[in-house]
């Protein structure tokens, strides 16, 4: 996973170029895994023969070309621990990032924010690709199907949406009346389960979009759920401190796991072997349960604050990453206790004489990123190849993490490991330079977003000079609709109506008789027509041309609406005023809304409530 460090391009070192000042901008970091995969494929061999015959990687920069993907070293998870910060991606309008999910092919990262927006980031250059308004409220959960053909999302209003890989929305269903906190697909993608704040879980038929059954048993909000990757087994975690395992066929609770002392924040089955279940809670611990024994075997310690989320590695079954409510990111190897000095080393449950009664083994972090984010980490997700970890946080930033390259040692002294103040004191981080780099990255993201949205802008709506109608049909003149033309017969007369090819009895000497005794030479009485239509239960017709100005629907002074017609849209007389100098096309901007009012409205939605 080669990584291109930041450098300068454009005018060397900035300066003047052709009379214009050009500011140098660092190259965008790129994580290209193509060369490492090709290197492994050229030198791999069957596992019985050692799986790899190429040169071993050593801690020197010259061995960067010998880096291997995690699939090439399935028995060495320590080489996949993400210790290096790659890039921080942020939107033009920043919102807390609630969910991050890699697309199934790993080319892009999909993030869902509290504003209801989907944002796609490039998986190698980490630049902005596209953004769309997916929901009207905060998105709380995302899940891709195992077949990689579907994406489902759920929001704070309990609405579930179906999406195709090209983000075409094909279905919207009301799953719950309360917020949906988590969802997961069944192994064959025919069903999915949701966890909601109404303390229940619902199993939906995916094809029909209807709830088939409800799992009831929690005494408080259901905060998390997961479906076993190969078995008919569902796990749920709730605010009542309980973890429950369910049989989706009979809707029966198989067992209740009592291990945590506070709200369960995340439950997740291990995907490689399928025998372990990880749970995290607000009691500053995470636990690993063995579903064969229905008991906890590992107790993950080390966090000083609540654990908000966790994620299993897709290749190594013993590598687990956790995110804290204060922004810390810890990585655990379940077969390495890493007991701190002065602490008693505990014995693994499998090695004890009585595994059913032995206490859970305490595991401490293999690596700590204590300052990964400024606020709580809401979501973690590994790249399908297992070489990049993405994190979404309440600080409105999406960050990418990977392992360090051979020979890199200064990454352990950066601001994500020791904090900004300590890194500045050691000279590994410059506050002013970091602020300038952050500004440059934001400008680059703005440029990428502007360029990416050019092709997505809808054509400008042009003001119609007449009233709306069906395309290709002329509007009535004086309230009398024109006679339809017969295609291919005759030519249009001066009045715009084609002559009929055959005579009509009783109408040979004059124009066609009109219904209701209407005289085409006199304008119609629209009040009478509206009254007749109202008695018949029909909506009133639109006013004919000439009653309103052609330039739009703004009525002139002393305009009287004919009886029987609805009044025109309200128009504020003081909203648009003429400027004295005639600039700005003779119009002046209306007064802006009060910022205090907008702030109060946002605070009612739960935003901007914390003083920074």
XYZ file of N, CA, C and O in Angstrom, residues 339-345:
28
model
N -0.639 -6.970 28.676
C -0.908 -6.523 30.035
C 0.090 -5.449 30.450
O 1.311 -5.627 30.310
N -0.369 -4.292 30.939
C 0.557 -3.235 31.375
C 1.383 -3.683 32.575
O 1.038 -4.630 33.301
N 2.481 -2.973 32.783
C 3.342 -3.279 33.925
C 2.589 -3.017 35.222
O 1.900 -2.014 35.373
N 2.712 -3.928 36.143
C 2.032 -3.807 37.428
C 0.679 -4.481 37.480
O 0.076 -4.577 38.556
N 0.183 -4.963 36.341
C -1.098 -5.662 36.297
C -0.853 -7.165 36.228
O 0.085 -7.629 35.578
N -1.725 -7.913 36.891
C -1.604 -9.364 36.874
C -2.111 -9.900 35.535
O -3.156 -9.487 35.044
N -1.340 -10.824 34.956
C -1.724 -11.415 33.681
C -2.793 -12.470 33.914
O -2.620 -13.367 34.754
